[in-house]
Amino acid sequence: MKFTKPRLPYSPSDFEPIISAATVDYHYGKHEQAYIDNLNRLIEGTEYADMPLEEIIKNSDGPLYNNASQAWNHIFYFFQFNPNGQKEPSGNLADQIANQFGSFDELKKKIEEAGASLFGSGWVWLSTDNSGNLYITQGKNAENPLTNGLQPILVIDVWEHAYYLDYQNRRPEYLKRIWELIDWNVIESRYN
Ligand code: MN
């Protein structure tokens, strides 16, 4: 098996009460494992077998794209969390946010709106280009901005499996609370 699921550097209950241990167990434990298993099955014996995951995402479509992207997206999502992390952006990234959005609160509001208004399953992304500009985009299903030449720096999963056990249909509440877990030290390293 080529791709494996990295171990989370935290215990599933470390995200409570914002995300329950049960959600982490199902979401990262079972959903993510299924995407990785499907990915490994689909690349076996093909031209993708020795390709880095990001290259598979940029070069595939159909079920392989969906599973490769979902495998990558969930690692990107879960590894941006730290309940004791840095609560706000600083440095270059904070300056860029102020320039483009006016304030950190306004950035959060725009991301929450994008997450609440995405119909069905998908992701809300904060990405950057080669010049450091920031972009908030919605991705349906497995869609990843890497496909459009952008470099993601933050993502929020708005598939129901990300929040339904804890918030049921209250997606906006999940979006509002998820900020408490995001470690801006991680987002800044991705940006710089
Ligand atoms: Mn998910």
mmCIF file of C-alpha atoms and ligand atoms in Angstrom:
data_model
loop_
_atom_site.group_PDB
_atom_site.id
_atom_site.type_symbol
_atom_site.label_atom_id
_atom_site.label_comp_id
_atom_site.label_asym_id
_atom_site.label_seq_id
_atom_site.Cartn_x
_atom_site.Cartn_y
_atom_site.Cartn_z
ATOM 1 C CA MET A 1 0.000 0.000 0.000
ATOM 2 C CA LYS A 2 1.480 3.263 -1.076
ATOM 3 C CA PHE A 3 -0.393 5.878 0.930
ATOM 4 C CA THR A 4 -1.021 5.600 4.658
ATOM 5 C CA LYS A 5 -3.032 7.748 7.013
ATOM 6 C CA PRO A 6 -0.759 9.893 9.194
ATOM 7 C CA ARG A 7 -1.380 9.584 12.930
ATOM 8 C CA LEU A 8 -2.991 12.651 14.424
ATOM 9 C CA PRO A 9 -0.671 14.409 16.881
ATOM 10 C CA TYR A 10 -3.616 14.691 19.324
ATOM 11 C CA SER A 11 -6.095 12.365 20.937
ATOM 12 C CA PRO A 12 -9.631 12.400 19.453
ATOM 13 C CA SER A 13 -11.073 13.989 22.600
ATOM 14 C CA ASP A 14 -8.670 16.961 22.472
ATOM 15 C CA PHE A 15 -11.042 18.812 20.151
ATOM 16 C CA GLU A 16 -14.028 18.588 22.507
ATOM 17 C CA PRO A 17 -16.509 20.195 22.892
ATOM 18 C CA ILE A 18 -16.081 21.825 19.487
ATOM 19 C CA ILE A 19 -15.623 18.509 17.671
ATOM 20 C CA SER A 20 -16.425 15.347 19.635
ATOM 21 C CA ALA A 21 -14.171 12.306 19.897
ATOM 22 C CA ALA A 22 -16.909 10.339 18.093
ATOM 23 C CA THR A 23 -16.746 12.702 15.107
ATOM 24 C CA VAL A 24 -12.942 12.486 14.974
ATOM 25 C CA ASP A 25 -13.128 8.680 15.208
ATOM 26 C CA TYR A 26 -15.649 8.388 12.366
ATOM 27 C CA HIS A 27 -14.351 11.239 10.260
ATOM 28 C CA TYR A 28 -10.584 10.716 10.391
ATOM 29 C CA GLY A 29 -10.728 7.104 11.546
ATOM 30 C CA LYS A 30 -13.253 5.684 9.078
ATOM 31 C CA HIS A 31 -14.096 8.172 6.284
ATOM 32 C CA GLU A 32 -10.464 9.164 5.691
ATOM 33 C CA GLN A 33 -9.334 5.524 5.842
ATOM 34 C CA ALA A 34 -11.861 4.633 3.130
ATOM 35 C CA TYR A 35 -10.588 7.418 0.833
ATOM 36 C CA ILE A 36 -6.997 6.252 1.321
ATOM 37 C CA ASP A 37 -7.906 2.594 0.748
ATOM 38 C CA ASN A 38 -9.804 3.499 -2.444
ATOM 39 C CA LEU A 39 -6.903 5.670 -3.611
ATOM 40 C CA ASN A 40 -4.406 2.838 -3.131
ATOM 41 C CA ARG A 41 -6.686 0.385 -4.935
ATOM 42 C CA LEU A 42 -7.225 2.772 -7.888
ATOM 43 C CA ILE A 43 -3.534 3.598 -8.486
ATOM 44 C CA GLU A 44 -2.255 0.023 -8.259
ATOM 45 C CA GLY A 45 -0.605 -1.000 -11.532
ATOM 46 C CA THR A 46 -1.342 2.357 -13.225
ATOM 47 C CA GLU A 47 0.769 5.370 -14.279
ATOM 48 C CA TYR A 48 -0.243 6.981 -10.965
ATOM 49 C CA ALA A 49 1.324 4.271 -8.797
ATOM 50 C CA ASP A 50 4.546 6.214 -8.093
ATOM 51 C CA MET A 51 3.152 9.735 -8.310
ATOM 52 C CA PRO A 52 3.108 12.119 -5.342
ATOM 53 C CA LEU A 53 -0.437 12.704 -4.081
ATOM 54 C CA GLU A 54 -0.588 16.362 -5.207
ATOM 55 C CA GLU A 55 0.398 15.309 -8.743
ATOM 56 C CA ILE A 56 -2.330 12.665 -8.806
ATOM 57 C CA ILE A 57 -4.847 15.369 -7.821
ATOM 58 C CA LYS A 58 -3.631 17.691 -10.592
ATOM 59 C CA ASN A 59 -3.604 14.970 -13.252
ATOM 60 C CA SER A 60 -6.577 12.697 -12.617
ATOM 61 C CA ASP A 61 -10.350 12.841 -12.827
ATOM 62 C CA GLY A 62 -13.359 10.729 -11.897
ATOM 63 C CA PRO A 63 -13.170 8.333 -8.939
ATOM 64 C CA LEU A 64 -9.368 8.579 -8.689
ATOM 65 C CA TYR A 65 -9.493 12.384 -8.453
ATOM 66 C CA ASN A 66 -12.295 12.213 -5.900
ATOM 67 C CA ASN A 67 -10.504 9.763 -3.615
ATOM 68 C CA ALA A 68 -7.029 11.314 -4.035
ATOM 69 C CA SER A 69 -8.365 14.774 -3.304
ATOM 70 C CA GLN A 70 -10.459 13.625 -0.341
ATOM 71 C CA ALA A 71 -7.412 11.790 1.077
ATOM 72 C CA TRP A 72 -5.312 14.970 0.810
ATOM 73 C CA ASN A 73 -8.084 17.352 1.953
ATOM 74 C CA HIS A 74 -8.699 15.514 5.219
ATOM 75 C CA ILE A 75 -5.021 15.441 6.178
ATOM 76 C CA PHE A 76 -4.878 19.174 5.410
ATOM 77 C CA TYR A 77 -8.011 19.771 7.510
ATOM 78 C CA PHE A 78 -7.059 17.721 10.575
ATOM 79 C CA PHE A 79 -3.449 18.885 10.745
ATOM 80 C CA GLN A 80 -4.435 22.571 10.999
ATOM 81 C CA PHE A 81 -6.027 22.011 14.418
ATOM 82 C CA ASN A 82 -4.507 22.486 17.830
ATOM 83 C CA PRO A 83 -6.770 23.419 20.742
ATOM 84 C CA ASN A 84 -3.819 25.242 22.317
ATOM 85 C CA GLY A 85 -2.589 26.820 19.106
ATOM 86 C CA GLN A 86 -2.148 30.410 17.989
ATOM 87 C CA LYS A 87 -5.639 31.971 17.877
ATOM 88 C CA GLU A 88 -5.029 34.739 15.351
ATOM 89 C CA PRO A 89 -2.829 35.346 12.318
ATOM 90 C CA SER A 90 0.296 37.479 12.705
ATOM 91 C CA GLY A 91 3.121 38.795 10.503
ATOM 92 C CA ASN A 92 2.812 38.815 6.681
ATOM 93 C CA LEU A 93 -0.413 36.877 6.682
ATOM 94 C CA ALA A 94 -2.098 39.241 9.162
ATOM 95 C CA ASP A 95 -1.013 42.200 6.991
ATOM 96 C CA GLN A 96 -2.377 40.571 3.834
ATOM 97 C CA ILE A 97 -5.695 39.794 5.548
ATOM 98 C CA ALA A 98 -5.980 43.413 6.718
ATOM 99 C CA ASN A 99 -5.200 44.684 3.188
ATOM 100 C CA GLN A 100 -7.674 42.464 1.410
ATOM 101 C CA PHE A 101 -10.476 41.963 3.925
ATOM 102 C CA GLY A 102 -10.150 44.893 6.337
ATOM 103 C CA SER A 103 -9.903 42.716 9.430
ATOM 104 C CA PHE A 104 -9.531 39.148 10.699
ATOM 105 C CA ASP A 105 -13.194 39.215 11.793
ATOM 106 C CA GLU A 106 -14.247 40.105 8.261
ATOM 107 C CA LEU A 107 -12.186 37.221 6.821
ATOM 108 C CA LYS A 108 -13.828 34.805 9.258
ATOM 109 C CA LYS A 109 -17.279 36.162 8.381
ATOM 110 C CA LYS A 110 -16.662 35.702 4.641
ATOM 111 C CA ILE A 111 -15.410 32.128 5.156
ATOM 112 C CA GLU A 112 -18.428 31.324 7.347
ATOM 113 C CA GLU A 113 -20.770 32.749 4.699
ATOM 114 C CA ALA A 114 -19.074 30.701 1.982
ATOM 115 C CA GLY A 115 -19.427 27.587 4.142
ATOM 116 C CA ALA A 116 -23.064 28.200 5.011
ATOM 117 C CA SER A 117 -24.081 28.948 1.413
ATOM 118 C CA LEU A 118 -22.356 25.972 -0.224
ATOM 119 C CA PHE A 119 -25.211 23.708 -1.314
ATOM 120 C CA GLY A 120 -24.620 20.041 -0.521
ATOM 121 C CA SER A 121 -21.214 18.554 0.318
ATOM 122 C CA GLY A 122 -17.909 20.305 -0.070
ATOM 123 C CA TRP A 123 -15.121 22.445 1.313
ATOM 124 C CA VAL A 124 -14.370 26.107 1.897
ATOM 125 C CA TRP A 125 -10.809 27.038 1.089
ATOM 126 C CA LEU A 126 -8.461 29.889 1.848
ATOM 127 C CA SER A 127 -5.669 29.774 -0.725
ATOM 128 C CA THR A 128 -2.836 31.888 -2.027
ATOM 129 C CA ASP A 129 -1.139 32.497 -5.383
ATOM 130 C CA ASN A 130 2.524 33.201 -6.192
ATOM 131 C CA SER A 131 2.084 36.870 -5.270
ATOM 132 C CA GLY A 132 0.634 36.185 -1.820
ATOM 133 C CA ASN A 133 -2.930 37.213 -2.701
ATOM 134 C CA LEU A 134 -5.638 35.391 -0.756
ATOM 135 C CA TYR A 135 -8.691 33.675 -2.215
ATOM 136 C CA ILE A 136 -11.778 32.277 -0.497
ATOM 137 C CA THR A 137 -13.358 29.600 -2.681
ATOM 138 C CA GLN A 138 -16.051 26.955 -2.364
ATOM 139 C CA GLY A 139 -15.327 23.447 -3.626
ATOM 140 C CA LYS A 140 -18.114 20.985 -4.291
ATOM 141 C CA ASN A 141 -17.594 17.377 -3.196
ATOM 142 C CA ALA A 142 -13.821 16.735 -3.397
ATOM 143 C CA GLU A 143 -12.797 19.887 -5.310
ATOM 144 C CA ASN A 144 -9.374 21.245 -4.385
ATOM 145 C CA PRO A 145 -7.866 24.606 -5.500
ATOM 146 C CA LEU A 146 -4.566 22.845 -6.383
ATOM 147 C CA THR A 147 -6.391 21.958 -9.616
ATOM 148 C CA ASN A 148 -6.708 25.691 -10.393
ATOM 149 C CA GLY A 149 -3.071 26.551 -9.670
ATOM 150 C CA LEU A 150 -3.692 27.928 -6.179
ATOM 151 C CA GLN A 151 -1.932 26.819 -2.998
ATOM 152 C CA PRO A 152 -4.404 26.108 -0.166
ATOM 153 C CA ILE A 153 -3.513 27.336 3.314
ATOM 154 C CA LEU A 154 -6.722 26.614 5.300
ATOM 155 C CA VAL A 155 -9.777 24.455 4.732
ATOM 156 C CA ILE A 156 -13.107 23.817 6.402
ATOM 157 C CA ASP A 157 -14.931 20.579 5.663
ATOM 158 C CA VAL A 158 -18.652 21.215 5.251
ATOM 159 C CA TRP A 159 -19.694 17.661 4.386
ATOM 160 C CA GLU A 160 -22.367 16.655 6.884
ATOM 161 C CA HIS A 161 -20.079 13.938 8.278
ATOM 162 C CA ALA A 162 -17.817 16.742 9.582
ATOM 163 C CA TYR A 163 -20.436 18.169 11.938
ATOM 164 C CA TYR A 164 -23.684 16.209 11.998
ATOM 165 C CA LEU A 165 -23.014 14.166 15.168
ATOM 166 C CA ASP A 166 -22.212 17.352 17.095
ATOM 167 C CA TYR A 167 -24.338 20.073 15.461
ATOM 168 C CA GLN A 168 -26.969 18.139 13.432
ATOM 169 C CA ASN A 169 -28.269 20.598 10.811
ATOM 170 C CA ARG A 170 -26.636 23.662 12.404
ATOM 171 C CA ARG A 171 -23.776 24.093 9.951
ATOM 172 C CA PRO A 172 -23.342 27.850 10.692
ATOM 173 C CA GLU A 173 -22.740 27.066 14.380
ATOM 174 C CA TYR A 174 -20.056 24.514 13.482
ATOM 175 C CA LEU A 175 -18.436 27.136 11.215
ATOM 176 C CA LYS A 176 -18.466 29.732 13.981
ATOM 177 C CA ARG A 177 -16.907 27.407 16.571
ATOM 178 C CA ILE A 178 -14.260 25.748 14.399
ATOM 179 C CA TRP A 179 -12.070 28.883 14.684
ATOM 180 C CA GLU A 180 -11.298 27.919 18.284
ATOM 181 C CA LEU A 181 -9.346 24.904 16.982
ATOM 182 C CA ILE A 182 -7.432 26.436 14.092
ATOM 183 C CA ASP A 183 -3.757 26.993 14.815
ATOM 184 C CA TRP A 184 -2.684 30.105 12.891
ATOM 185 C CA ASN A 185 0.923 29.117 13.357
ATOM 186 C CA VAL A 186 0.206 26.227 10.963
ATOM 187 C CA ILE A 187 -1.683 28.479 8.507
ATOM 188 C CA GLU A 188 1.175 31.004 8.541
ATOM 189 C CA SER A 189 3.763 28.309 7.803
ATOM 190 C CA ARG A 190 1.657 27.199 4.858
ATOM 191 C CA TYR A 191 1.395 30.830 3.662
ATOM 192 C CA ASN A 192 5.077 31.688 4.050
HETATM 193 MN MN MN B 1 -14.791 15.007 5.586
#
